[in-house]
Short mmCIF file of C-alpha atoms and ligand atoms in Angstrom, two decimals:
data_model
loop_
_atom_site.label_atom_id
_atom_site.label_comp_id
_atom_site.label_asym_id
_atom_site.label_seq_id
_atom_site.Cartn_x
_atom_site.Cartn_y
_atom_site.Cartn_z
CA UNK B 1 -5.78 -21.91 11.25
CA UNK B 2 -7.56 -24.67 13.14
CA UNK B 3 -9.87 -26.77 10.99
CA UNK B 4 -13.49 -26.45 11.98
CA UNK B 5 -16.96 -27.32 10.89
CA UNK B 6 -18.65 -23.96 10.53
CA UNK B 7 -18.26 -21.77 7.44
CA UNK B 8 -18.52 -18.01 7.01
CA UNK B 9 -21.90 -16.85 5.70
CA UNK B 10 -22.46 -17.31 1.99
CA UNK B 11 -22.30 -14.36 -0.38
CA UNK B 12 -22.81 -13.96 -4.10
CA UNK B 13 -19.77 -15.42 -5.84
CA UNK B 14 -18.43 -16.87 -2.62
CA UNK B 15 -16.66 -20.22 -2.66
CA UNK B 16 -16.49 -22.76 0.15
CA UNK B 17 -14.39 -21.63 3.12
CA UNK B 18 -12.04 -24.16 4.64
CA UNK B 19 -12.10 -23.30 8.32
CA UNK B 20 -13.90 -21.68 11.18
CA UNK B 21 -13.38 -18.00 11.95
CA UNK B 22 -10.58 -17.32 14.43
CA UNK B 23 -10.99 -16.18 18.02
CA UNK B 24 -11.11 -12.41 18.49
CA UNK B 25 -7.39 -11.98 19.33
CA UNK B 26 -6.34 -13.77 16.13
CA UNK B 27 -8.61 -11.82 13.81
CA UNK B 28 -7.25 -9.28 11.40
CA UNK B 29 -8.00 -5.92 13.02
CA UNK B 30 -9.40 -3.34 10.59
CA UNK B 31 -8.98 0.31 11.62
CA UNK B 32 -11.43 2.70 9.99
CA UNK B 33 -13.28 5.98 10.53
CA UNK B 34 -16.01 7.17 8.17
CA UNK B 35 -14.85 10.77 8.63
CA UNK B 36 -12.26 9.98 5.96
CA UNK B 37 -15.07 10.01 3.39
CA UNK B 38 -15.25 13.82 3.74
CA UNK B 39 -12.23 14.35 1.45
CA UNK B 40 -13.57 15.22 -2.03
CA UNK B 41 -10.99 15.95 -4.74
CA UNK B 42 -13.70 17.13 -7.15
CA UNK B 43 -14.35 16.38 -10.82
CA UNK B 44 -12.50 16.96 -14.09
CA UNK B 45 -10.75 15.15 -16.91
CA UNK B 46 -9.59 12.12 -14.93
CA UNK B 47 -7.49 13.49 -12.02
CA UNK B 48 -6.67 16.93 -13.46
CA UNK B 49 -9.52 18.93 -11.96
CA UNK B 50 -9.84 20.59 -15.37
CA UNK B 51 -13.07 21.15 -17.32
CA UNK B 52 -12.23 21.65 -21.01
CA UNK B 53 -15.75 22.98 -21.65
CA UNK B 54 -16.68 20.47 -24.34
CA UNK B 55 -17.45 17.36 -22.26
CA UNK B 56 -20.95 16.80 -20.89
CA UNK B 57 -19.72 14.38 -18.21
CA UNK B 58 -16.57 14.86 -16.17
CA UNK B 59 -14.87 12.13 -14.14
CA UNK B 60 -15.15 11.93 -10.41
CA UNK B 61 -11.51 12.27 -9.23
CA UNK B 62 -10.14 8.69 -9.16
CA UNK B 63 -9.26 9.01 -5.45
CA UNK B 64 -12.88 9.33 -4.33
CA UNK B 65 -14.95 8.19 -1.38
CA UNK B 66 -16.90 5.57 -3.38
CA UNK B 67 -13.86 3.36 -3.91
CA UNK B 68 -13.35 3.16 -0.17
CA UNK B 69 -17.08 2.74 0.59
CA UNK B 70 -16.86 -0.50 -1.44
CA UNK B 71 -13.73 -1.60 0.43
CA UNK B 72 -15.55 -1.12 3.72
CA UNK B 73 -18.70 -2.90 2.55
CA UNK B 74 -16.95 -5.93 1.02
CA UNK B 75 -15.06 -6.46 4.27
CA UNK B 76 -18.22 -6.02 6.36
CA UNK B 77 -20.52 -8.13 4.17
CA UNK B 78 -18.23 -10.35 2.05
CA UNK B 79 -17.20 -13.90 3.06
CA UNK B 80 -14.06 -12.62 4.83
CA UNK B 81 -16.20 -10.78 7.43
CA UNK B 82 -15.96 -13.46 10.17
CA UNK B 83 -12.16 -13.25 10.06
CA UNK B 84 -12.06 -9.52 10.82
CA UNK B 85 -12.56 -7.29 13.85
CA UNK B 86 -13.38 -3.58 13.51
CA UNK B 87 -11.78 -0.70 15.41
CA UNK B 88 -12.47 3.02 15.24
CA UNK B 89 -9.53 5.20 14.20
CA UNK B 90 -8.87 8.62 15.74
CA UNK B 91 -7.32 11.79 14.28
CA UNK B 92 -3.59 12.40 14.63
CA UNK B 93 -2.42 15.36 16.70
CA UNK B 94 -0.39 17.91 14.74
CA UNK B 95 2.67 17.24 16.93
CA UNK B 96 2.61 13.52 16.02
CA UNK B 97 3.10 14.50 12.37
CA UNK B 98 6.50 16.04 13.10
CA UNK B 99 8.06 12.60 13.51
CA UNK B 100 8.04 12.21 9.70
CA UNK B 101 7.18 15.64 8.28
CA UNK B 102 8.89 19.00 8.75
CA UNK B 103 7.11 21.55 10.96
CA UNK B 104 7.21 24.01 8.03
CA UNK B 105 5.35 21.61 5.74
CA UNK B 106 2.65 20.86 8.33
CA UNK B 107 2.18 24.61 8.84
CA UNK B 108 1.89 24.98 5.05
CA UNK B 109 -0.94 22.41 5.05
CA UNK B 110 -2.69 24.13 7.97
CA UNK B 111 -2.52 27.46 6.10
CA UNK B 112 -3.73 25.83 2.85
CA UNK B 113 -6.69 24.36 4.72
CA UNK B 114 -7.51 27.75 6.22
CA UNK B 115 -7.36 29.34 2.76
CA UNK B 116 -10.03 26.98 1.38
CA UNK B 117 -9.75 24.87 -1.80
CA UNK B 118 -6.09 24.60 -2.82
CA UNK B 119 -4.31 22.63 -5.52
CA UNK B 120 -1.01 21.55 -3.95
CA UNK B 121 0.44 19.83 -7.01
CA UNK B 122 -0.80 17.99 -10.10
CA UNK B 123 -3.92 15.94 -9.25
CA UNK B 124 -3.68 16.78 -5.52
CA UNK B 125 -6.45 18.98 -4.12
CA UNK B 126 -6.85 20.07 -0.49
CA UNK B 127 -10.54 20.99 -0.38
CA UNK B 128 -12.81 21.74 2.60
CA UNK B 129 -12.99 18.43 4.51
CA UNK B 130 -9.66 17.17 3.18
CA UNK B 131 -7.46 18.18 6.10
CA UNK B 132 -9.74 16.55 8.68
CA UNK B 133 -9.74 13.37 6.59
CA UNK B 134 -5.94 13.47 6.26
CA UNK B 135 -5.54 13.80 10.05
CA UNK B 136 -7.90 10.84 10.49
CA UNK B 137 -5.96 8.75 7.95
CA UNK B 138 -2.68 9.42 9.75
CA UNK B 139 -4.16 8.86 13.21
CA UNK B 140 -6.01 5.72 12.17
CA UNK B 141 -2.77 4.24 10.79
CA UNK B 142 -0.98 5.12 14.05
CA UNK B 143 -3.81 3.44 16.00
CA UNK B 144 -3.39 0.30 13.88
CA UNK B 145 0.36 0.28 14.53
CA UNK B 146 -0.21 0.76 18.28
CA UNK B 147 -2.53 -2.27 18.22
CA UNK B 148 0.47 -4.37 17.12
CA UNK B 149 3.10 -2.64 19.27
CA UNK B 150 0.89 -3.00 22.38
CA UNK B 151 0.54 -6.74 21.73
CA UNK B 152 -3.21 -6.66 21.13
CA UNK B 153 -2.88 -8.58 17.84
CA UNK B 154 -0.38 -9.43 15.11
CA UNK B 155 -2.39 -8.40 12.05
CA UNK B 156 -3.78 -4.89 11.59
CA UNK B 157 -5.07 -3.11 8.50
CA UNK B 158 -5.37 0.68 8.28
CA UNK B 159 -8.21 1.27 5.79
CA UNK B 160 -7.41 4.90 5.13
CA UNK B 161 -7.73 7.78 2.67
CA UNK B 162 -6.42 10.15 1.46
CA UNK B 163 -3.45 7.89 0.65
CA UNK B 164 0.06 8.69 1.85
CA UNK B 165 3.02 6.93 0.22
CA UNK B 166 3.91 9.79 -2.16
CA UNK B 167 3.90 12.41 0.64
CA UNK B 168 7.50 13.34 1.40
CA UNK B 169 8.80 14.92 4.62
CA UNK B 170 8.29 18.40 3.17
CA UNK B 171 5.93 18.14 0.20
CA UNK B 172 2.61 16.74 -1.04
CA UNK B 173 2.52 14.54 -4.14
CA UNK B 174 0.25 12.17 -6.06
CA UNK B 175 -3.07 12.62 -4.14
CA UNK B 176 -1.12 12.34 -0.81
CA UNK B 177 -0.74 14.89 2.01
CA UNK B 178 0.53 12.94 5.03
CA UNK B 179 2.62 9.76 4.81
CA UNK B 180 0.46 7.41 6.87
CA UNK B 181 2.77 4.39 6.56
CA UNK B 182 5.89 6.49 7.19
CA UNK B 183 4.40 7.91 10.39
CA UNK B 184 3.56 4.39 11.57
CA UNK B 185 7.09 3.14 10.81
CA UNK B 186 8.53 6.06 12.77
CA UNK B 187 6.23 5.22 15.70
CA UNK B 188 7.59 1.65 15.67
CA UNK B 189 11.17 2.98 15.70
CA UNK B 190 10.33 5.43 18.51
CA UNK B 191 8.81 2.51 20.45
CA UNK B 192 12.08 0.56 20.37
CA UNK B 193 11.92 -1.49 17.17
CA UNK B 194 15.24 -1.25 15.34
CA UNK B 195 14.47 -3.07 12.09
CA UNK B 196 11.29 -2.45 10.13
CA UNK B 197 10.72 -3.52 6.52
CA UNK B 198 8.23 -1.84 4.19
CA UNK B 199 6.97 -3.69 1.10
CA UNK B 200 4.89 -1.46 -1.19
CA UNK B 201 2.86 -3.06 -4.02
CA UNK B 202 0.86 0.01 -5.06
CA UNK B 203 1.41 0.40 -8.81
CA UNK B 204 3.26 3.68 -8.22
CA UNK B 205 6.66 4.17 -6.63
CA UNK B 206 6.39 4.73 -2.86
CA UNK B 207 8.71 7.71 -3.20
CA UNK B 208 7.60 9.56 -0.08
CA UNK B 209 8.25 6.62 2.23
CA UNK B 210 11.58 5.97 0.49
CA UNK B 211 12.58 9.63 0.93
CA UNK B 212 11.74 9.61 4.64
CA UNK B 213 14.03 6.66 5.36
CA UNK B 214 16.62 7.14 2.60
CA UNK B 215 19.51 7.72 5.03
CA UNK B 216 18.86 5.01 7.62
CA UNK B 217 19.60 1.29 7.82
CA UNK B 218 16.83 0.78 10.42
CA UNK B 219 14.19 0.68 7.71
CA UNK B 220 14.36 -1.40 4.54
CA UNK B 221 12.00 0.11 1.98
CA UNK B 222 11.07 -2.05 -1.02
CA UNK B 223 8.73 -0.84 -3.75
CA UNK B 224 7.39 -2.87 -6.67
CA UNK B 225 5.90 -0.51 -9.22
CA UNK B 226 5.06 0.18 -12.81
CA UNK B 227 8.00 1.83 -14.58
CA UNK B 228 6.54 5.36 -14.71
CA UNK B 229 9.59 7.48 -13.85
CA UNK B 230 9.35 10.96 -12.35
CA UNK B 231 6.10 12.84 -13.10
CA UNK B 232 7.26 16.34 -12.26
CA UNK B 233 8.79 18.52 -9.55
CA UNK B 234 6.67 16.95 -6.78
CA UNK B 235 8.09 13.50 -7.62
CA UNK B 236 11.86 14.00 -7.94
CA UNK B 237 12.91 10.38 -7.44
CA UNK B 238 11.98 8.17 -10.35
CA UNK B 239 11.86 4.71 -8.74
CA UNK B 240 14.84 3.44 -10.72
CA UNK B 241 16.92 0.43 -9.65
CA UNK B 242 19.95 2.58 -8.86
CA UNK B 243 18.15 4.69 -6.21
CA UNK B 244 19.39 2.51 -3.33
CA UNK B 245 19.63 4.92 -0.41
CA UNK B 246 22.47 7.13 0.80
CA UNK B 247 24.95 7.28 3.69
CA UNK B 248 24.02 4.75 6.38
CA UNK B 249 20.97 3.94 4.27
CA UNK B 250 23.00 2.83 1.26
CA UNK B 251 21.47 -0.45 0.11
CA UNK B 252 18.34 -0.08 2.26
CA UNK B 253 16.02 1.30 -0.42
CA UNK B 254 15.25 -1.28 -3.09
CA UNK B 255 13.27 -0.34 -6.18
CA UNK B 256 11.69 -2.94 -8.43
CA UNK B 257 10.33 -1.14 -11.50
CA UNK B 258 8.42 -3.73 -13.52
CA UNK B 259 7.33 -3.58 -17.18
CA UNK B 260 3.71 -2.88 -18.03
CA UNK B 261 1.51 -5.98 -17.95
CA UNK B 262 3.73 -7.93 -15.54
CA UNK B 263 0.70 -9.82 -14.21
CA UNK B 264 0.33 -12.43 -11.47
CA UNK B 265 3.22 -14.66 -12.61
CA UNK B 266 5.60 -11.71 -13.04
CA UNK B 267 4.81 -10.33 -9.58
CA UNK B 268 5.16 -13.74 -7.94
CA UNK B 269 8.54 -14.16 -9.64
CA UNK B 270 9.67 -10.75 -8.40
CA UNK B 271 8.50 -11.54 -4.85
CA UNK B 272 10.30 -14.93 -4.84
CA UNK B 273 13.51 -13.80 -6.53
CA UNK B 274 13.94 -10.30 -5.08
CA UNK B 275 11.71 -9.45 -2.12
CA UNK B 276 11.90 -12.69 -0.13
CA UNK B 277 15.74 -12.98 -0.26
CA UNK B 278 16.13 -9.30 0.70
CA UNK B 279 13.76 -9.66 3.67
CA UNK B 280 15.51 -12.88 4.71
CA UNK B 281 18.85 -11.03 4.77
CA UNK B 282 17.47 -7.97 6.59
CA UNK B 283 15.54 -9.99 9.21
CA UNK B 284 13.02 -7.31 10.20
CA UNK B 285 11.18 -7.27 13.53
CA UNK B 286 8.02 -5.95 11.89
CA UNK B 287 6.60 -5.84 8.35
CA UNK B 288 4.62 -2.93 6.93
CA UNK B 289 2.68 -4.05 3.85
CA UNK B 290 1.65 -1.04 1.77
CA UNK B 291 -1.12 -2.06 -0.61
CA UNK B 292 -2.71 -0.45 -3.66
CA UNK B 293 -5.16 -2.18 -5.98
CA UNK B 294 -4.11 0.13 -8.80
CA UNK B 295 -1.78 -2.69 -9.91
CA UNK B 296 -4.92 -4.64 -10.94
CA UNK B 297 -5.85 -5.58 -14.50
CA UNK B 298 -8.69 -3.06 -14.66
CA UNK B 299 -7.35 -0.01 -12.89
CA UNK B 300 -7.63 3.31 -14.75
CA UNK B 301 -4.33 4.44 -13.19
CA UNK B 302 -2.12 1.37 -13.71
CA UNK B 303 -1.04 -1.16 -16.32
CA UNK B 304 0.17 -4.14 -14.29
CA UNK B 305 -2.67 -6.65 -14.83
CA UNK B 306 -2.73 -8.30 -11.40
CA UNK B 307 -5.86 -10.30 -10.63
CA UNK B 308 -7.31 -11.55 -7.35
CA UNK B 309 -5.13 -14.68 -7.59
CA UNK B 310 -1.99 -12.54 -7.77
CA UNK B 311 -2.97 -10.38 -4.80
CA UNK B 312 -3.87 -13.49 -2.79
CA UNK B 313 -0.47 -15.03 -3.53
CA UNK B 314 1.42 -11.85 -2.59
CA UNK B 315 -0.56 -11.70 0.68
CA UNK B 316 0.43 -15.29 1.47
CA UNK B 317 4.11 -14.58 0.76
CA UNK B 318 3.99 -11.55 3.08
CA UNK B 319 2.43 -13.67 5.82
CA UNK B 320 5.06 -16.38 5.48
CA UNK B 321 7.86 -13.80 5.78
CA UNK B 322 6.17 -12.27 8.83
CA UNK B 323 5.87 -15.71 10.42
CA UNK B 324 9.54 -16.41 9.72
CA UNK B 325 10.97 -13.13 11.02
CA UNK B 326 8.40 -11.02 12.89
CA UNK B 327 6.28 -13.36 15.05
CA UNK B 328 3.58 -12.93 12.42
CA UNK B 329 3.32 -9.16 12.84
CA UNK B 330 2.15 -7.21 9.80
CA UNK B 331 0.70 -3.72 9.57
CA UNK B 332 -1.18 -3.30 6.27
CA UNK B 333 -1.71 0.25 5.01
CA UNK B 334 -4.15 1.19 2.24
CA UNK B 335 -2.93 3.39 -0.63
CA UNK B 336 -4.36 3.60 -4.18
CA UNK B 337 -6.79 1.40 -6.11
CA UNK B 338 -9.24 3.25 -8.34
CA UNK B 339 -11.56 0.76 -10.04
CA UNK B 340 -14.71 1.23 -8.01
CA UNK B 341 -15.67 -2.46 -7.63
CA UNK B 342 -12.63 -4.54 -8.60
CA UNK B 343 -10.38 -2.74 -6.09
CA UNK B 344 -12.64 -4.05 -3.33
CA UNK B 345 -12.41 -7.62 -4.68
CA UNK B 346 -8.61 -7.38 -4.91
CA UNK B 347 -8.43 -6.06 -1.35
CA UNK B 348 -10.57 -9.03 -0.21
CA UNK B 349 -8.15 -11.42 -1.96
CA UNK B 350 -5.07 -9.72 -0.47
CA UNK B 351 -6.42 -10.04 3.06
CA UNK B 352 -7.38 -13.70 2.41
CA UNK B 353 -3.71 -14.23 1.54
CA UNK B 354 -2.45 -12.46 4.67
CA UNK B 355 -4.85 -14.58 6.74
CA UNK B 356 -3.27 -17.62 5.02
CA UNK B 357 -6.63 -19.18 4.18
CA UNK B 358 -6.11 -22.35 2.16
CA UNK B 359 -8.98 -22.03 -0.34
CA UNK B 360 -10.18 -18.78 -1.95
CA UNK B 361 -13.29 -17.37 -0.29
CA UNK B 362 -14.41 -15.36 -3.29
CA UNK B 363 -14.29 -15.97 -7.05
CA UNK B 364 -12.80 -13.39 -9.39
CA UNK B 365 -15.73 -11.78 -11.23
CA UNK B 366 -13.87 -10.35 -14.25
CA UNK B 367 -10.24 -11.50 -14.66
CA UNK B 368 -9.34 -12.69 -18.13
CA UNK B 369 -6.28 -10.77 -19.42
CA UNK B 370 -3.46 -12.94 -20.77
CA UNK B 371 -0.01 -12.35 -19.30
CA UNK B 372 3.37 -11.69 -20.85
CA UNK B 373 5.47 -12.77 -17.88
CA UNK B 374 8.60 -13.78 -19.83
CA UNK B 375 9.71 -10.17 -20.30
CA UNK B 376 9.06 -9.43 -16.61
CA UNK B 377 11.16 -12.42 -15.58
CA UNK B 378 14.09 -11.14 -17.64
CA UNK B 379 13.79 -7.73 -15.98
CA UNK B 380 13.63 -9.29 -12.50
CA UNK B 381 16.81 -11.28 -13.21
CA UNK B 382 18.54 -8.08 -14.38
CA UNK B 383 17.52 -6.27 -11.15
CA UNK B 384 18.87 -9.20 -9.12
CA UNK B 385 22.25 -8.97 -10.88
CA UNK B 386 22.25 -5.24 -10.18
CA UNK B 387 21.62 -5.83 -6.46
CA UNK B 388 24.38 -8.52 -6.35
CA UNK B 389 26.83 -5.89 -7.59
CA UNK B 390 25.70 -2.73 -5.76
CA UNK B 391 23.95 -3.71 -2.49
CA UNK B 392 26.44 -5.21 0.02
CA UNK B 393 23.67 -6.89 2.05
CA UNK B 394 22.46 -8.74 -1.05
CA UNK B 395 25.72 -9.65 -2.82
CA UNK B 396 25.05 -13.40 -2.51
CA UNK B 397 21.29 -13.75 -2.91
ZN1 LIG Y 401 -0.82 4.25 -6.76
#
């Protein structure tokens, strides 16, 4: 970024910015549509939808509109605002969904929507308003990808919900109906790109995206996640190290299950030792950065203890890989992140990293957890040895 004299507007907790906002073409393009707020997964004991009858106050489902309202407002009114441009997302057409999902599954969703409130699997509720929001999330992500493919800008962020990375070609899972990132990757392939890499840092395994590209070597899917294993019939793959793809795709799905509490240092070690060498070998033409703030220290749904510093660092690493291999092109896709305020802060920090800003724009309001990175580093080294032995592309990293 060119040094300049003007600074973004001040905000509570904001630190000094180091440069002037970029020209419009170099801004990070945020794709959003408030129609996605219409999805309401209801209330219950956490994400179960159940009322045991003896609690006066039930939780709002963790995947609720408020978490995303804060993401929108911190980007509009936080110190990162001058570095962003805003674009309205549009709904996907049903036929566009067939590039990733089976026609039978899409028909199943259409019928479920027509039937009214439907629980599709554990924690995953298709209520009135949900299907319209899901079509907007998919279409908005496709719009963000088109922005990059059409050469209108290198950096685009699809701020979408309901999330998508658990949705498989023929089934819903983990709050997800349509695989927004998977649809965007398929659009890039259909537009002539032959090598796309997906790096997923949501705290859960990006099993749906992995499933969609499990048999191809055109897409390298990498997921860093909490070691949670399978959580039932809707989530058959567990995210283990030995799930490395099949057929032509053998070696093109890389799972990095990390121990609880891995923290900023553990994640940075995993990025440097595992993700960067794999991306350098694969040499993608485009990066898809799948983000979830449920890997933060305060998330009710995760145990990974990342703070704003960790997210900022990961964002910077992604940007440097995109600069090295992809002419700086990164599509960022929003997934989970359930702490109502801290998720927004962590998103802000991630985008600061992707923008490669030298000094933090915003202080961390609550981070204080100590880390136990030594155990994580041992696990990362074990995964690396495993890749050396079983993934031909990575035998000498
Ligand atoms: Zn998640």
